[in-house]
Tab-separated table of C-alpha atoms in Angstrom:
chain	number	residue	atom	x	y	z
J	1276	UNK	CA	102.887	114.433	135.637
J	1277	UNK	CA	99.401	115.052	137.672
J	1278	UNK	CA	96.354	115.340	136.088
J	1279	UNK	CA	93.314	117.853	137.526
J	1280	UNK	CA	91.926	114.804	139.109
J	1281	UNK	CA	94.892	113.643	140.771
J	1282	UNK	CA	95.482	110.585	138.621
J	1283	UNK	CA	99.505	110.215	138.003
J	1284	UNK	CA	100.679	108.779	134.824
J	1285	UNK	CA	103.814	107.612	134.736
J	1286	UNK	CA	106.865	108.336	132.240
J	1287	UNK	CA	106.581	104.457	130.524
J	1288	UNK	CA	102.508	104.583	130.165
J	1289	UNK	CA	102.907	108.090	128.328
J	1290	UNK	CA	105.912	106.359	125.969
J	1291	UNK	CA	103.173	103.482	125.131
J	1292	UNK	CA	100.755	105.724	124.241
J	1293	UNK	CA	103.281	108.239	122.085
J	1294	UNK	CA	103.937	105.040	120.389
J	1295	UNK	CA	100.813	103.538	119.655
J	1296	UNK	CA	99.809	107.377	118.469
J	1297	UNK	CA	102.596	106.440	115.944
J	1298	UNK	CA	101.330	103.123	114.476
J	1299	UNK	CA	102.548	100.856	117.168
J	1300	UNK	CA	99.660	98.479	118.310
J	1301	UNK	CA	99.669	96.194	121.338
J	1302	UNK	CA	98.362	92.796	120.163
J	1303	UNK	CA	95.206	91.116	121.362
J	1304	UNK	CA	95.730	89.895	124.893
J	1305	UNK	CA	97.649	93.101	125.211
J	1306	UNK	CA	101.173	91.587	125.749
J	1307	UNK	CA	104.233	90.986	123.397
J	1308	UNK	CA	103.750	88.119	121.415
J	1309	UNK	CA	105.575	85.190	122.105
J	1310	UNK	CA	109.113	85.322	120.843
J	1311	UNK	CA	109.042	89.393	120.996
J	1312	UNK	CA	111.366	91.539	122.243
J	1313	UNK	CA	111.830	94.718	124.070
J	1314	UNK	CA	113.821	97.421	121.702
J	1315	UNK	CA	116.928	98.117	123.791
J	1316	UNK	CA	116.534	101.661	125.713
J	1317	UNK	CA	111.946	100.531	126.753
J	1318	UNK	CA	111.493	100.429	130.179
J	1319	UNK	CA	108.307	98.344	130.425
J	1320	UNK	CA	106.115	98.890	133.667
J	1321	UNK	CA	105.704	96.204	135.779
J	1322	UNK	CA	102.484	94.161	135.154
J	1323	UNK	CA	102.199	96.187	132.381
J	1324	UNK	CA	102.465	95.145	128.434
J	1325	UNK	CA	104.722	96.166	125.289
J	1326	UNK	CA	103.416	97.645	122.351
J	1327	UNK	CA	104.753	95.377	119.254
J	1328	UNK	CA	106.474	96.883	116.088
J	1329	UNK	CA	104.513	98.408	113.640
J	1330	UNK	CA	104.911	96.415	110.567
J	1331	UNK	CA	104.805	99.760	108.016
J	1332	UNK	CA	102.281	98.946	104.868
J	1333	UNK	CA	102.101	100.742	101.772
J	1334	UNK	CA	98.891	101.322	100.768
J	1335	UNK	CA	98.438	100.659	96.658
J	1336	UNK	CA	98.188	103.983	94.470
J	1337	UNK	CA	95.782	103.844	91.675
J	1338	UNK	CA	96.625	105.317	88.540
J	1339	UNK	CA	94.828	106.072	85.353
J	1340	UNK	CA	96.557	103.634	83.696
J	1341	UNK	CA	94.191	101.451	82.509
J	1342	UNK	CA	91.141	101.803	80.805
J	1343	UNK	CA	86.905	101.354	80.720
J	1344	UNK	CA	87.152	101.876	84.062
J	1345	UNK	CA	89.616	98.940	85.254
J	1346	UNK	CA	92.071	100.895	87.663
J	1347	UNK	CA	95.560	99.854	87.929
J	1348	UNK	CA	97.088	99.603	91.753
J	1349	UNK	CA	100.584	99.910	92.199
J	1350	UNK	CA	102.014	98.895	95.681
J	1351	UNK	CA	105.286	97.536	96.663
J	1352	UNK	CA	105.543	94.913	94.289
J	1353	UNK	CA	104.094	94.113	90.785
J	1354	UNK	CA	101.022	96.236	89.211
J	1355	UNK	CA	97.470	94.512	90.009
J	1356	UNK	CA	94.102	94.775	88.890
J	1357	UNK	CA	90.517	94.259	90.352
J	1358	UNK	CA	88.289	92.733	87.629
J	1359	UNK	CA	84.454	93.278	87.621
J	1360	UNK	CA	82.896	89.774	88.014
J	1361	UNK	CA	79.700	87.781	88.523
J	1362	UNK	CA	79.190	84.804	90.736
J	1363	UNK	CA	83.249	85.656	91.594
J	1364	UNK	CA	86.006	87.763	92.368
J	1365	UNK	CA	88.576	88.228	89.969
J	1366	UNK	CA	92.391	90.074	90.834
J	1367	UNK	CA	94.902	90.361	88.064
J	1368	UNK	CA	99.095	90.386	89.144
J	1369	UNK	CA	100.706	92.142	85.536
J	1370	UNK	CA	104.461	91.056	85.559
J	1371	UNK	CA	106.157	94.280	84.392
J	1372	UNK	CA	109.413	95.556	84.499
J	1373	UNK	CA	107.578	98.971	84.293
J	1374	UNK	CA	104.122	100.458	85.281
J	1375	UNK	CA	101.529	100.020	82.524
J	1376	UNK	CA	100.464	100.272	79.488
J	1377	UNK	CA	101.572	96.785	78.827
J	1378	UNK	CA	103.579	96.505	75.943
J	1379	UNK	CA	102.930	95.588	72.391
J	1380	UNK	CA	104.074	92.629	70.677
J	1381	UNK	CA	106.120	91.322	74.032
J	1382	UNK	CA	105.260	88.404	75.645
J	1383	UNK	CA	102.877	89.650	78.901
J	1384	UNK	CA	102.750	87.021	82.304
J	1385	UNK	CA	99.898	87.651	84.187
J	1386	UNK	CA	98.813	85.800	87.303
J	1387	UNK	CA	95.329	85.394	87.595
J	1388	UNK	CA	93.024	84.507	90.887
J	1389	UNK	CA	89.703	84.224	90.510
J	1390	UNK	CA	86.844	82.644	92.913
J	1391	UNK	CA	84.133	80.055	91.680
J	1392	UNK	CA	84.353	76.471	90.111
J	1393	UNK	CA	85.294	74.743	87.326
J	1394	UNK	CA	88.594	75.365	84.988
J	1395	UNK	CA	89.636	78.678	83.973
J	1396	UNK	CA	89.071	79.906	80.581
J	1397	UNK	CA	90.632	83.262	79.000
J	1398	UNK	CA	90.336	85.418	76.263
J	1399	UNK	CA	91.522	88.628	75.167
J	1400	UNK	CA	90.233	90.838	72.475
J	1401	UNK	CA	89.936	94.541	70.505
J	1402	UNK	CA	86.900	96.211	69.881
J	1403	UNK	CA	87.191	95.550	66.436
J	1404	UNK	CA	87.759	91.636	66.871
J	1405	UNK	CA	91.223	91.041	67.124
J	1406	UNK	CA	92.240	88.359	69.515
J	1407	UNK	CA	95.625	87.662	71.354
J	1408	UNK	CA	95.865	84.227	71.643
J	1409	UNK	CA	97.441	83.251	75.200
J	1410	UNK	CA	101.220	82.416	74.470
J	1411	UNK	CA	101.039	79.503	77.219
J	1412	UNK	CA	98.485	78.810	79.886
J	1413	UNK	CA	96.147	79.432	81.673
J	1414	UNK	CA	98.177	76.659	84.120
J	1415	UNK	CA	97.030	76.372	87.628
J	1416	UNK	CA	99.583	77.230	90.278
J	1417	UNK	CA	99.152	75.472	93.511
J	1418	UNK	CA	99.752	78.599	95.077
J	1419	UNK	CA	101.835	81.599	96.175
J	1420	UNK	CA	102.617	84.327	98.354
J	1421	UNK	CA	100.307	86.439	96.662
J	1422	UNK	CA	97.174	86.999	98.813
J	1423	UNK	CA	94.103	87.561	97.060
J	1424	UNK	CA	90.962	85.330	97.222
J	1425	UNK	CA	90.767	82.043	94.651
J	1426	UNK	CA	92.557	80.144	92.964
J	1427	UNK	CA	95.768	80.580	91.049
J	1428	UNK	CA	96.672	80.715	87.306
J	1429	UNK	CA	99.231	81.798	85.210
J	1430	UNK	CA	99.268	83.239	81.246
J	1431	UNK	CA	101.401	84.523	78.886
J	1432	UNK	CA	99.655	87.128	76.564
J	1433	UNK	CA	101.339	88.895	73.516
J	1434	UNK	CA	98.903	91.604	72.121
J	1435	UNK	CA	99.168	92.204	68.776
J	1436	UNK	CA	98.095	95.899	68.621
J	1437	UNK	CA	97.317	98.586	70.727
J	1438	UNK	CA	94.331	99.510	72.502
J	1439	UNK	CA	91.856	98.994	74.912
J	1440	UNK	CA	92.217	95.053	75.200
J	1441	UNK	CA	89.397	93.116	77.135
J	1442	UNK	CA	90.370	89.925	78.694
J	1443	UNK	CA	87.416	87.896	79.615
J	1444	UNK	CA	87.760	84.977	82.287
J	1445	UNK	CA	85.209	82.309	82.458
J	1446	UNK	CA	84.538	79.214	85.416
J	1447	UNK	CA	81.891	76.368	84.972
J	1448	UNK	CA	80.704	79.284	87.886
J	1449	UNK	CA	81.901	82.542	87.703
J	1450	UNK	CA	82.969	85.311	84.608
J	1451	UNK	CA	84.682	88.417	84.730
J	1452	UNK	CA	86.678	90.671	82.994
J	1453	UNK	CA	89.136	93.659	83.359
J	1454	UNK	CA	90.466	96.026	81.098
J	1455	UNK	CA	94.265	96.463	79.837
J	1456	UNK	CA	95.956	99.685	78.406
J	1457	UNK	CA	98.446	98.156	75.556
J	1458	UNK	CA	101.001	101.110	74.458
C-alpha cells in the first residue's frame, strides 16, 4: 500500500496496528515478553516486535442494589462494595450465591480490607437500634487473591431483620462504613 507521501507500509505493520486497534498492546520495551509466543498464522517483521494478548477485563456494573448511597459492583466474581471512610479506605467482598439484597436470618461472610492501623472493629446496626452481632470474626487473613488496598478480615453476619443495615468499621486509625440492602 503507498501512502501520498510515498511512505510504504507493509502487510505485518498494518496487522499490528488492526490488532492493537482491537485491545492488543505491545508491552513496554515494545517486544514479546519473555516466555511469549507468536499465535500460529503472525508473520512478525524483522527487527520488528509482537503485540502481546489482550488479557479481556470486565469492567464491574453497579447496581442499585444497595442503599444510602453505598453502590454495589458486580464483576466476574463475588459482589463488592466501596465504603466511605476517614483516615482509610475501606472495600467490602459479600459472599453470595446471588446478587444482593443479602439475605435475612442466613449467615452472611464478608471479607473486609480496610487501610490504617490498629485491630479491626465491626458493627452492624438498624436505624431503630437493632444490632447483628458478628456470627464469627472479624479474623485477620494473611491474605488473598483479592486485590484491594489493606489489610484482610473476614466476618460472618446474620441480620436479624430487614432494612437498611449500617456496618461501621473502626482502626486505632481509620473508620468507615458502607451500607447493606437486607431482603
Amino acid at each position: 500500500m503507498l501512502l501520498s507521501n510515498g511512505l510504504r507500509i507493509l502487510g505485518p505493520v498494518m496487522v499490528m496496528a488492526l490488532a492493537a486497534g482491537c485491545g492488543a498492546a505491545v508491552p513496554a520495551g515494545g517486544s514479546v515478553p519473555t516466555g511469549g509466543s507468536v499465535p500460529t498464522g503472525t508473520s512478525v517483521p524483522t527487527g520488528g516486535s509482537v503485540p502481546a494478548p489482550a488479557t479481556p477485563t470486565a469492567a464491574p456494573v453497579v447496581t442499585a442494589a444497595g442503599c444510602n448511597g453505598t453502590q454495589v459492583l458486580l464483576g466476574s466474581g463475588f459482589p463488592e462494595v466501596k465504603g466511605e471512610a476517614r483516615d482509610a479506605e475501606l472495600w467490602g467482598l459479600l459472599f453470595l450465591r446471588a446478587p444482593p439484597p443479602l439475605p435475612r436470618g442466613e449467615e452472611v461472610k464478608i471479607v473486609w480490607r480496610m487501610t490504617g492501623e490498629g485491630p479491626l472493629r465491626v458493627r452492624a446496626t438498624l436505624a431503630d437500634g437493632t444490632a447483628a452481632k458478628p456470627a464469627w470474626g472479624p479474623e485477620e487473613h494473611g491474605g488473598s487473591s483479592w486485590r484491594r488496598p489493606g489489610q484482610e478480615w473476614g466476618t460472618g453476619f446474620v441480620f436479624p431483620k430487614r432494612g437498611c443495615w449500617k456496618v461501621e468499621l473502626t482502626r486505632t486509625r481509620g473508620s468507615g462504613h458502607v451500607w447493606l440492602s437486607v431482603k
